[in-house]
Amino acid sequence: MAKNTEVVVIGGGYAGVMAANRLTRRDGVSVTLVNPRPCFVHRIRLHQLVGGTGGAVVDYREVLGEGVRLVVDTVTRIDAAGRRLALASGGAVGYDYLIYAAGSASAVPRVPGAAEFAHPLASLEDAQRLRPVLEAAPATAAVTVVGAGPTGIETAAELAQTGRAVTLVCGGTLGPYLHPRGRRSVAGRLAGLGVRVLDGPGTKVTAVTRDAVRLGDGRAPASEVTVWTAGFGVPDLAARSGLSTDAVGRLLTDETLTSVDDVRIVAAGDSAAPSDLPLRMSCQAAMPLGARAADTVLSRIAGERPSPLRSVFGAQCISLGRSDGIFQFANRSDVAVWFTIDGRPGAKLKEIVCKGVLGHLAGEAATPGSYALHRIPGGVKRRQLLLEAGRRAAPAAAAPGRGGHAPEGGS
Ligand SMILES: Cc1cc2nc3c(=O)[nH]c(=O)nc-3n(C[C@H](O)[C@H](O)[C@H](O)COP(=O)(O)OP(=O)(O)OC[C@H]3O[C@@H](n4cnc5c(N)ncnc54)[C@H](O)[C@@H]3O)c2cc1C
């Protein structure tokens, strides 16, 4: 009788759930998903949880295939030589193949006072801690959102719509990813919601105190509640386990998402750095990466050569409160173009995307192998061109994030 193949997925976010569901398509493969919570976190709605306009917790039964065994625990170490994972509970799990999809969290801010007085908003626990802080603050309290990437913009707009006095401190450009036309549209909507936007040189936060944020140009706007959205960091699990990572700790892989150290380890989502040219940290990239990672493992099990990564459809979809939004289109190199859909249609599109994400995961749970967005033709050549351009421009090519939910400093 053929031996059963054990595949373990670390991390039950967008990439990990997509990968785990897809792996169940093959008989003789047992799939285990290790995640610290018994529920799925729909992270792209966390700003709604904070604003009290929506929830971000989803029952795994809605998105995870029945064939996947869920282990609620945290992996504390990967023993690649022994193909074992140590768990925080004290147990261990063995594997034949491992998918590393540990995602991202708030970067630990290096600005004085930020760790003490600013509230991050990158995980469920961050959002659950921030919400009562806001509820306890007077309605007129000055709220500052630091970081003007998509998370900061969405949070500022969401809170302003609930009547909060919000200042958005950009630390540079508002929405660095956006095309100037899209940026003008976002600025107009934020102004309409009453958000005070501080952008341009001199707006980097240099210190956070109990009641203010200090800026590079010497200004110190009052802030009773400071929300920190200036960049994501990744768990240090891969680095701590002795695996090769990029400068911020993402697992280094080749173009099939296979670890450069170990053919049995494959990575996906925010914590993967294929060819040291990671995709923009996003849910939009995490799901195709999850599907690609599963395909790589299934190819290896079948004794076939895995296919390389394709570039992912580029766009950024930002909510601006509940009745406005912007869908910023981009080219296949993930550079924003002039075309946007904004206003109410933009908000509707964003809502379709948020629901569609869960639909994709549920679809893959019900019919493993049905997801196909990671196979859109034409992307391999484009990515090779990007890689070549990156090699020519090194070391600048190592700069990750490329304008989205960027590691710290890039937002
Ligand atoms: C407020 C907000 C709004 C956003 N909006 C958008 C948006 O509109 N569009 C977009 O594309 N992106 C958006 N993002 C970014 C997006 O949420 C992330 O890029 C995405 O979640 C990455 O998916 P992932 O599967 O790689 O990781 P995650 O979703 O972070 O999942 C990783 C999982 O791994 C678990 N894990 C970590 N370490 C371990 C361990 N040691 N053992 C076991 N499990 C572990 C984590 O707890 C988590 O459950 C937003 C993020 C935030 C915070």
GROMACS .gro file of C-alpha atoms and ligand atoms in nm:
model
  464
    1MET     CA    1   0.000   0.000   0.000
    2ALA     CA    2   0.131   0.349  -0.090
    3LYS     CA    3   0.254   0.555   0.204
    4ASN     CA    4   0.035   0.843   0.316
    5THR     CA    5   0.199   1.185   0.273
    6GLU     CA    6   0.169   1.424   0.568
    7VAL     CA    7   0.155   1.792   0.474
    8VAL     CA    8   0.146   2.052   0.750
    9VAL     CA    9   0.055   2.415   0.690
   10ILE     CA   10   0.171   2.677   0.942
   11GLY     CA   11  -0.077   2.965   0.957
   12GLY     CA   12  -0.449   2.968   0.887
   13GLY     CA   13  -0.477   3.303   0.707
   14TYR     CA   14  -0.560   3.364   0.340
   15ALA     CA   15  -0.252   3.183   0.205
   16GLY     CA   16  -0.258   2.893   0.451
   17VAL     CA   17  -0.629   2.818   0.418
   18MET     CA   18  -0.612   2.834   0.038
   19ALA     CA   19  -0.312   2.597   0.040
   20ALA     CA   20  -0.463   2.354   0.292
   21ASN     CA   21  -0.792   2.331   0.102
   22ARG     CA   22  -0.618   2.274  -0.228
   23LEU     CA   23  -0.396   1.998  -0.092
   24THR     CA   24  -0.701   1.786  -0.010
   25ARG     CA   25  -0.761   1.728  -0.381
   26ARG     CA   26  -0.517   1.437  -0.386
   27ASP     CA   27  -0.587   1.101  -0.224
   28GLY     CA   28  -0.317   0.975   0.008
   29VAL     CA   29  -0.236   1.324   0.139
   30SER     CA   30  -0.320   1.415   0.499
   31VAL     CA   31  -0.340   1.787   0.562
   32THR     CA   32  -0.290   1.952   0.902
   33LEU     CA   33  -0.327   2.326   0.958
   34VAL     CA   34  -0.167   2.477   1.269
   35ASN     CA   35  -0.305   2.815   1.374
   36PRO     CA   36  -0.312   2.989   1.714
   37ARG     CA   37  -0.686   3.067   1.699
   38PRO     CA   38  -0.985   2.839   1.640
   39CYS     CA   39  -1.135   3.098   1.402
   40PHE     CA   40  -1.039   3.255   1.070
   41VAL     CA   41  -0.944   3.623   1.084
   42HIS     CA   42  -1.066   3.824   0.784
   43ARG     CA   43  -0.786   4.077   0.834
   44ILE     CA   44  -0.900   4.308   0.558
   45ARG     CA   45  -1.198   4.397   0.777
   46LEU     CA   46  -1.004   4.469   1.099
   47HIS     CA   47  -1.048   4.846   1.062
   48GLN     CA   48  -1.423   4.782   1.056
   49LEU     CA   49  -1.398   4.584   1.379
   50VAL     CA   50  -1.222   4.883   1.536
   51GLY     CA   51  -1.473   5.132   1.397
   52GLY     CA   52  -1.765   4.917   1.510
   53THR     CA   53  -1.897   4.892   1.153
   54GLY     CA   54  -1.835   4.521   1.097
   55GLY     CA   55  -1.682   4.199   1.222
   56ALA     CA   56  -1.362   4.026   1.112
   57VAL     CA   57  -1.397   3.680   1.266
   58VAL     CA   58  -1.521   3.394   1.050
   59ASP     CA   59  -1.596   3.036   1.154
   60TYR     CA   60  -1.341   2.801   0.996
   61ARG     CA   61  -1.633   2.579   0.896
   62GLU     CA   62  -1.719   2.844   0.635
   63VAL     CA   63  -1.379   2.848   0.466
   64LEU     CA   64  -1.183   2.534   0.558
   65GLY     CA   65  -1.231   2.202   0.384
   66GLU     CA   66  -1.362   1.910   0.588
   67GLY     CA   67  -1.052   1.710   0.497
   68VAL     CA   68  -0.820   1.951   0.679
   69ARG     CA   69  -0.728   1.874   1.041
   70LEU     CA   70  -0.707   2.199   1.240
   71VAL     CA   71  -0.461   2.206   1.530
   72VAL     CA   72  -0.508   2.517   1.746
   73ASP     CA   73  -0.153   2.588   1.857
   74THR     CA   74   0.155   2.794   1.774
   75VAL     CA   75   0.463   2.651   1.607
   76THR     CA   76   0.767   2.754   1.811
   77ARG     CA   77   1.039   2.586   1.602
   78ILE     CA   78   1.086   2.414   1.268
   79ASP     CA   79   1.330   2.123   1.283
   80ALA     CA   80   1.396   2.090   0.910
   81ALA     CA   81   1.644   1.802   0.945
   82GLY     CA   82   1.403   1.599   1.159
   83ARG     CA   83   1.093   1.722   0.970
   84ARG     CA   84   0.921   1.809   1.296
   85LEU     CA   85   0.750   2.114   1.437
   86ALA     CA   86   0.763   2.201   1.806
   87LEU     CA   87   0.437   2.344   1.939
   88ALA     CA   88   0.382   2.599   2.216
   89SER     CA   89   0.160   2.348   2.399
   90GLY     CA   90   0.462   2.119   2.431
   91GLY     CA   91   0.362   1.872   2.160
   92ALA     CA   92   0.519   1.813   1.821
   93VAL     CA   93   0.395   1.743   1.469
   94GLY     CA   94   0.588   1.557   1.200
   95TYR     CA   95   0.562   1.628   0.829
   96ASP     CA   96   0.669   1.509   0.488
   97TYR     CA   97   0.610   1.856   0.337
   98LEU     CA   98   0.565   2.187   0.511
   99ILE     CA   99   0.392   2.503   0.389
  100TYR     CA  100   0.509   2.812   0.574
  101ALA     CA  101   0.226   3.070   0.569
  102ALA     CA  102   0.280   3.252   0.900
  103GLY     CA  103   0.170   3.588   0.753
  104SER     CA  104   0.246   3.924   0.907
  105ALA     CA  105   0.177   4.139   1.210
  106SER     CA  106   0.249   4.494   1.311
  107ALA     CA  107   0.616   4.585   1.283
  108VAL     CA  108   0.762   4.669   1.622
  109PRO     CA  109   0.791   5.049   1.596
  110ARG     CA  110   1.136   5.185   1.663
  111VAL     CA  111   1.011   5.540   1.728
  112PRO     CA  112   1.047   5.644   2.094
  113GLY     CA  113   0.721   5.609   2.284
  114ALA     CA  114   0.539   5.426   2.002
  115ALA     CA  115   0.552   5.084   2.164
  116GLU     CA  116   0.419   5.237   2.487
  117PHE     CA  117   0.158   5.487   2.367
  118ALA     CA  118   0.057   5.388   2.011
  119HIS     CA  119  -0.187   5.108   1.929
  120PRO     CA  120  -0.104   4.875   1.638
  121LEU     CA  121  -0.378   4.746   1.410
  122ALA     CA  122  -0.250   4.443   1.225
  123SER     CA  123  -0.391   4.144   1.411
  124LEU     CA  124  -0.723   4.044   1.564
  125GLU     CA  125  -0.579   4.093   1.911
  126ASP     CA  126  -0.455   4.443   1.820
  127ALA     CA  127  -0.802   4.538   1.698
  128GLN     CA  128  -0.970   4.384   2.004
  129ARG     CA  129  -0.743   4.588   2.233
  130LEU     CA  130  -0.790   4.913   2.039
  131ARG     CA  131  -1.169   4.908   2.020
  132PRO     CA  132  -1.237   4.955   2.393
  133VAL     CA  133  -0.967   5.224   2.409
  134LEU     CA  134  -1.157   5.420   2.145
  135GLU     CA  135  -1.491   5.352   2.310
  136ALA     CA  136  -1.357   5.485   2.640
  137ALA     CA  137  -1.223   5.804   2.479
  138PRO     CA  138  -1.454   6.108   2.461
  139ALA     CA  139  -1.626   6.158   2.123
  140THR     CA  140  -1.420   6.475   2.072
  141ALA     CA  141  -1.086   6.309   2.152
  142ALA     CA  142  -0.809   6.372   1.899
  143VAL     CA  143  -0.733   6.047   1.720
  144THR     CA  144  -0.414   6.016   1.516
  145VAL     CA  145  -0.353   5.744   1.260
  146VAL     CA  146   0.014   5.706   1.175
  147GLY     CA  147   0.094   5.562   0.833
  148ALA     CA  148  -0.081   5.643   0.506
  149GLY     CA  149  -0.065   5.308   0.330
  150PRO     CA  150  -0.398   5.136   0.266
  151THR     CA  151  -0.442   5.025   0.629
  152GLY     CA  152  -0.393   5.380   0.759
  153ILE     CA  153  -0.619   5.536   0.498
  154GLU     CA  154  -0.895   5.282   0.559
  155THR     CA  155  -0.869   5.321   0.936
  156ALA     CA  156  -0.869   5.701   0.927
  157ALA     CA  157  -1.175   5.707   0.700
  158GLU     CA  158  -1.362   5.442   0.900
  159LEU     CA  159  -1.309   5.628   1.228
  160ALA     CA  160  -1.388   5.969   1.079
  161GLN     CA  161  -1.716   5.835   0.947
  162THR     CA  162  -1.816   5.741   1.300
  163GLY     CA  163  -1.768   6.107   1.400
  164ARG     CA  164  -1.412   6.090   1.534
  165ALA     CA  165  -1.170   6.385   1.499
  166VAL     CA  166  -0.900   6.212   1.297
  167THR     CA  167  -0.557   6.325   1.184
  168LEU     CA  168  -0.374   6.106   0.935
  169VAL     CA  169   0.004   6.143   0.961
  170CYS     CA  170   0.156   6.021   0.637
  171GLY     CA  171   0.529   6.034   0.710
  172GLY     CA  172   0.568   6.127   0.342
  173THR     CA  173   0.323   6.068   0.060
  174LEU     CA  174  -0.045   5.988   0.107
  175GLY     CA  175  -0.103   5.640  -0.040
  176PRO     CA  176   0.243   5.586  -0.192
  177TYR     CA  177   0.111   5.310  -0.419
  178LEU     CA  178  -0.163   5.525  -0.572
  179HIS     CA  179  -0.148   5.698  -0.911
  180PRO     CA  180  -0.158   6.081  -0.865
  181ARG     CA  181  -0.514   6.078  -0.997
  182GLY     CA  182  -0.618   5.812  -0.745
  183ARG     CA  183  -0.435   6.001  -0.470
  184ARG     CA  184  -0.629   6.320  -0.547
  185SER     CA  185  -0.953   6.126  -0.526
  186VAL     CA  186  -0.858   5.972  -0.189
  187ALA     CA  187  -0.746   6.311  -0.052
  188GLY     CA  188  -1.078   6.464  -0.158
  189ARG     CA  189  -1.281   6.195   0.013
  190LEU     CA  190  -1.074   6.211   0.333
  191ALA     CA  191  -1.125   6.590   0.339
  192GLY     CA  192  -1.499   6.532   0.292
  193LEU     CA  193  -1.497   6.305   0.597
  194GLY     CA  194  -1.313   6.571   0.798
  195VAL     CA  195  -0.980   6.386   0.819
  196ARG     CA  196  -0.686   6.624   0.862
  197VAL     CA  197  -0.407   6.487   0.641
  198LEU     CA  198  -0.048   6.578   0.731
  199ASP     CA  199   0.175   6.474   0.443
  200GLY     CA  200   0.500   6.567   0.275
  201PRO     CA  201   0.850   6.616   0.410
  202GLY     CA  202   0.877   6.660   0.783
  203THR     CA  203   0.575   6.445   0.866
  204LYS     CA  204   0.766   6.139   0.981
  205VAL     CA  205   0.679   6.068   1.343
  206THR     CA  206   0.985   6.103   1.564
  207ALA     CA  207   0.821   6.036   1.902
  208VAL     CA  208   0.486   5.942   2.052
  209THR     CA  209   0.380   6.063   2.396
  210ARG     CA  210   0.068   6.001   2.603
  211ASP     CA  211  -0.111   6.300   2.447
  212ALA     CA  212   0.070   6.395   2.124
  213VAL     CA  213   0.277   6.276   1.831
  214ARG     CA  214   0.595   6.463   1.750
  215LEU     CA  215   0.682   6.515   1.383
  216GLY     CA  216   1.015   6.563   1.209
  217ASP     CA  217   0.935   6.927   1.131
  218GLY     CA  218   0.882   7.004   1.501
  219ARG     CA  219   0.502   7.006   1.504
  220ALA     CA  220   0.335   6.805   1.778
  221PRO     CA  221  -0.036   6.755   1.706
  222ALA     CA  222  -0.239   6.652   2.010
  223SER     CA  223  -0.337   6.287   2.013
  224GLU     CA  224  -0.540   6.115   2.281
  225VAL     CA  225  -0.550   5.788   2.086
  226THR     CA  226  -0.266   5.708   1.846
  227VAL     CA  227  -0.312   5.421   1.599
  228TRP     CA  228   0.006   5.280   1.446
  229THR     CA  229  -0.028   5.141   1.092
  230ALA     CA  230   0.318   5.227   0.958
  231GLY     CA  231   0.417   4.891   0.823
  232PHE     CA  232   0.397   4.518   0.882
  233GLY     CA  233   0.663   4.287   1.019
  234VAL     CA  234   0.675   3.909   0.984
  235PRO     CA  235   0.715   3.640   1.250
  236ASP     CA  236   1.077   3.542   1.314
  237LEU     CA  237   0.995   3.170   1.319
  238ALA     CA  238   1.181   3.088   0.994
  239ALA     CA  239   1.492   3.283   1.095
  240ARG     CA  240   1.485   3.143   1.449
  241SER     CA  241   1.468   2.794   1.301
  242GLY     CA  242   1.785   2.852   1.101
  243LEU     CA  243   1.618   2.884   0.760
  244SER     CA  244   1.732   3.144   0.508
  245THR     CA  245   1.521   3.459   0.506
  246ASP     CA  246   1.527   3.800   0.345
  247ALA     CA  247   1.625   4.110   0.540
  248VAL     CA  248   1.287   4.137   0.715
  249GLY     CA  249   1.250   3.766   0.796
  250ARG     CA  250   1.043   3.628   0.508
  251LEU     CA  251   1.136   3.274   0.405
  252LEU     CA  252   1.360   3.285   0.098
  253THR     CA  253   1.238   3.064  -0.183
  254ASP     CA  254   1.291   3.002  -0.552
  255GLU     CA  255   1.024   3.076  -0.812
  256THR     CA  256   0.831   2.758  -0.723
  257LEU     CA  257   0.805   2.892  -0.365
  258THR     CA  258   1.039   2.618  -0.243
  259SER     CA  259   1.279   2.712   0.038
  260VAL     CA  260   1.633   2.769  -0.087
  261ASP     CA  261   1.747   2.541   0.199
  262ASP     CA  262   1.504   2.252   0.187
  263VAL     CA  263   1.297   2.103  -0.093
  264ARG     CA  264   1.037   1.983   0.163
  265ILE     CA  265   0.954   2.337   0.275
  266VAL     CA  266   0.740   2.571   0.065
  267ALA     CA  267   0.626   2.924   0.158
  268ALA     CA  268   0.327   3.144   0.073
  269GLY     CA  269   0.169   3.477   0.163
  270ASP     CA  270   0.321   3.774   0.347
  271SER     CA  271   0.595   3.559   0.502
  272ALA     CA  272   0.736   3.436   0.167
  273ALA     CA  273   1.014   3.603  -0.030
  274PRO     CA  274   1.034   3.431  -0.370
  275SER     CA  275   1.373   3.506  -0.531
  276ASP     CA  276   1.414   3.787  -0.277
  277LEU     CA  277   1.155   3.978  -0.485
  278PRO     CA  278   0.848   3.938  -0.266
  279LEU     CA  279   0.505   4.031  -0.384
  280ARG     CA  280   0.334   4.323  -0.213
  281MET     CA  281   0.209   4.211   0.128
  282SER     CA  282  -0.161   4.171   0.059
  283CYS     CA  283  -0.453   3.935   0.071
  284GLN     CA  284  -0.464   3.979  -0.303
  285ALA     CA  285  -0.123   3.811  -0.336
  286ALA     CA  286  -0.162   3.569  -0.044
  287MET     CA  287  -0.436   3.358  -0.202
  288PRO     CA  288  -0.264   3.296  -0.537
  289LEU     CA  289   0.060   3.227  -0.349
  290GLY     CA  290  -0.124   2.977  -0.128
  291ALA     CA  291  -0.262   2.799  -0.435
  292ARG     CA  292   0.081   2.800  -0.601
  293ALA     CA  293   0.246   2.659  -0.286
  294ALA     CA  294  -0.007   2.373  -0.275
  295ASP     CA  295   0.048   2.302  -0.646
  296THR     CA  296   0.424   2.288  -0.587
  297VAL     CA  297   0.383   2.031  -0.309
  298LEU     CA  298   0.134   1.825  -0.511
  299SER     CA  299   0.370   1.828  -0.812
  300ARG     CA  300   0.657   1.704  -0.596
  301ILE     CA  301   0.443   1.425  -0.449
  302ALA     CA  302   0.345   1.324  -0.804
  303GLY     CA  303   0.712   1.325  -0.910
  304GLU     CA  304   0.648   1.615  -1.149
  305ARG     CA  305   0.833   1.943  -1.193
  306PRO     CA  306   0.652   2.232  -1.019
  307SER     CA  307   0.557   2.538  -1.223
  308PRO     CA  308   0.708   2.877  -1.145
  309LEU     CA  309   0.521   3.167  -0.995
  310ARG     CA  310   0.332   3.409  -1.220
  311SER     CA  311   0.284   3.778  -1.145
  312VAL     CA  312  -0.040   3.849  -0.969
  313PHE     CA  313  -0.310   4.079  -1.102
  314GLY     CA  314  -0.212   4.424  -0.976
  315ALA     CA  315  -0.458   4.660  -0.809
  316GLN     CA  316  -0.534   4.813  -0.474
  317CYS     CA  317  -0.882   4.837  -0.336
  318ILE     CA  318  -0.930   5.080  -0.046
  319SER     CA  319  -1.246   5.150   0.149
  320LEU     CA  320  -1.307   5.511   0.248
  321GLY     CA  321  -1.575   5.466   0.508
  322ARG     CA  322  -1.885   5.265   0.426
  323SER     CA  323  -2.011   5.461   0.127
  324ASP     CA  324  -1.693   5.544  -0.064
  325GLY     CA  325  -1.390   5.360  -0.187
  326ILE     CA  326  -1.136   5.339  -0.462
  327PHE     CA  327  -1.030   5.057  -0.688
  328GLN     CA  328  -0.686   5.158  -0.812
  329PHE     CA  329  -0.587   4.955  -1.118
  330ALA     CA  330  -0.224   4.868  -1.187
  331ASN     CA  331  -0.021   4.712  -1.466
  332ARG     CA  332   0.124   4.360  -1.454
  333SER     CA  333   0.435   4.498  -1.281
  334ASP     CA  334   0.207   4.616  -0.999
  335VAL     CA  335   0.254   4.985  -1.078
  336ALA     CA  336  -0.061   5.196  -1.041
  337VAL     CA  337  -0.209   5.335  -1.364
  338TRP     CA  338  -0.442   5.633  -1.422
  339PHE     CA  339  -0.759   5.421  -1.419
  340THR     CA  340  -0.958   5.406  -1.096
  341ILE     CA  341  -1.314   5.339  -0.994
  342ASP     CA  342  -1.401   5.562  -0.704
  343GLY     CA  343  -1.692   5.694  -0.500
  344ARG     CA  344  -1.989   5.470  -0.433
  345PRO     CA  345  -1.902   5.223  -0.714
  346GLY     CA  346  -1.553   5.197  -0.557
  347ALA     CA  347  -1.712   5.113  -0.221
  348LYS     CA  348  -1.935   4.851  -0.384
  349LEU     CA  349  -1.636   4.694  -0.558
  350LYS     CA  350  -1.443   4.682  -0.230
  351GLU     CA  351  -1.736   4.505  -0.066
  352ILE     CA  352  -1.753   4.258  -0.355
  353VAL     CA  353  -1.379   4.192  -0.309
  354CYS     CA  354  -1.414   4.138   0.069
  355LYS     CA  355  -1.698   3.890   0.018
  356GLY     CA  356  -1.525   3.738  -0.285
  357VAL     CA  357  -1.215   3.653  -0.082
  358LEU     CA  358  -1.420   3.432   0.151
  359GLY     CA  359  -1.600   3.296  -0.156
  360HIS     CA  360  -1.268   3.188  -0.311
  361LEU     CA  361  -1.162   3.011   0.009
  362ALA     CA  362  -1.502   2.843   0.051
  363GLY     CA  363  -1.500   2.745  -0.317
  364GLU     CA  364  -1.162   2.579  -0.282
  365ALA     CA  365  -1.284   2.400   0.033
  366ALA     CA  366  -1.587   2.261  -0.150
  367THR     CA  367  -1.408   2.186  -0.479
  368PRO     CA  368  -1.032   2.158  -0.421
  369GLY     CA  369  -0.838   2.260  -0.732
  370SER     CA  370  -1.107   2.495  -0.862
  371TYR     CA  371  -0.920   2.822  -0.786
  372ALA     CA  372  -0.732   2.939  -1.097
  373LEU     CA  373  -0.631   3.305  -1.051
  374HIS     CA  374  -0.267   3.207  -0.992
  375ARG     CA  375  -0.257   3.058  -1.338
  376ILE     CA  376  -0.350   3.368  -1.540
  377PRO     CA  377  -0.132   3.334  -1.851
  378GLY     CA  378   0.152   3.568  -1.931
  379GLY     CA  379   0.282   3.635  -1.583
  380VAL     CA  380   0.596   3.421  -1.589
  381LYS     CA  381   0.775   3.629  -1.852
  382ARG     CA  382   0.675   3.951  -1.677
  383ARG     CA  383   0.814   3.826  -1.348
  384GLN     CA  384   1.138   3.716  -1.513
  385LEU     CA  385   1.176   4.067  -1.652
  386LEU     CA  386   1.116   4.208  -1.304
  387LEU     CA  387   1.377   3.972  -1.161
  388GLU     CA  388   1.630   4.071  -1.426
  389ALA     CA  389   1.559   4.441  -1.367
  390GLY     CA  390   1.594   4.380  -0.993
  391ARG     CA  391   1.930   4.208  -1.040
  392ARG     CA  392   2.054   4.500  -1.252
  393ALA     CA  393   1.939   4.753  -0.993
  394ALA     CA  394   2.064   4.559  -0.687
  395PRO     CA  395   2.075   4.628  -0.397
  396ALA     CA  396   1.767   4.851  -0.451
  397ALA     CA  397   1.580   4.544  -0.576
  398ALA     CA  398   1.590   4.397  -0.230
  399ALA     CA  399   1.361   4.678  -0.108
  400PRO     CA  400   1.040   4.492  -0.029
  401GLY     CA  401   0.678   4.590  -0.022
  402ARG     CA  402   0.657   4.801  -0.337
  403GLY     CA  403   0.400   5.040  -0.209
  404GLY     CA  404   0.128   4.841  -0.037
  405HIS     CA  405   0.108   4.703   0.312
  406ALA     CA  406   0.480   4.751   0.342
  407PRO     CA  407   0.725   4.641   0.605
  408GLU     CA  408   0.804   4.914   0.856
  409GLY     CA  409   0.916   5.239   0.708
  410GLY     CA  410   0.754   5.179   0.371
  411SER     CA  411   0.394   5.265   0.449
  412LIG     C1  412  -0.675   4.661   0.858
  412LIG     C2  413  -0.614   4.586   0.741
  412LIG     C3  414  -0.669   4.602   0.614
  412LIG     C4  415  -0.615   4.534   0.506
  412LIG     N1  416  -0.673   4.551   0.383
  412LIG     C5  417  -0.624   4.483   0.278
  412LIG     C6  418  -0.687   4.496   0.151
  412LIG     O1  419  -0.784   4.568   0.134
  412LIG     N2  420  -0.638   4.422   0.048
  412LIG     C7  421  -0.529   4.341   0.063
  412LIG     O2  422  -0.490   4.277  -0.035
  412LIG     N3  423  -0.467   4.327   0.182
  412LIG     C8  424  -0.512   4.397   0.290
  412LIG     N4  425  -0.451   4.382   0.412
  412LIG     C9  426  -0.330   4.298   0.422
  412LIG    C10  427  -0.367   4.151   0.435
  412LIG     O3  428  -0.456   4.134   0.542
  412LIG    C11  429  -0.244   4.065   0.456
  412LIG     O4  430  -0.149   4.096   0.357
  412LIG    C12  431  -0.285   3.917   0.450
  412LIG     O5  432  -0.358   3.887   0.566
  412LIG    C13  433  -0.169   3.821   0.435
  412LIG     O6  434  -0.219   3.691   0.432
  412LIG     P1  435  -0.135   3.567   0.488
  412LIG     O7  436  -0.220   3.446   0.468
  412LIG     O8  437   0.001   3.570   0.432
  412LIG     O9  438  -0.118   3.596   0.642
  412LIG     P2  439  -0.222   3.621   0.760
  412LIG    O10  440  -0.355   3.657   0.710
  412LIG    O11  441  -0.150   3.715   0.850
  412LIG    O12  442  -0.233   3.478   0.829
  412LIG    C14  443  -0.122   3.418   0.894
  412LIG    C15  444  -0.171   3.326   1.001
  412LIG    O13  445  -0.059   3.255   1.053
  412LIG    C16  446  -0.070   3.250   1.195
  412LIG     N5  447   0.062   3.227   1.254
  412LIG    C17  448   0.165   3.316   1.266
  412LIG     N6  449   0.268   3.257   1.329
  412LIG    C18  450   0.232   3.130   1.356
  412LIG    C19  451   0.295   3.022   1.420
  412LIG     N7  452   0.419   3.033   1.470
  412LIG     N8  453   0.228   2.905   1.432
  412LIG    C20  454   0.103   2.892   1.382
  412LIG     N9  455   0.038   2.991   1.319
  412LIG    C21  456   0.101   3.109   1.307
  412LIG    C22  457  -0.128   3.387   1.228
  412LIG    O14  458  -0.182   3.393   1.359
  412LIG    C23  459  -0.235   3.400   1.119
  412LIG    O15  460  -0.354   3.337   1.157
  412LIG    C24  461  -0.504   4.448   0.524
  412LIG    C25  462  -0.449   4.432   0.651
  412LIG    C26  463  -0.504   4.499   0.759
  412LIG    C27  464  -0.445   4.479   0.896
   0.00000   0.00000   0.00000
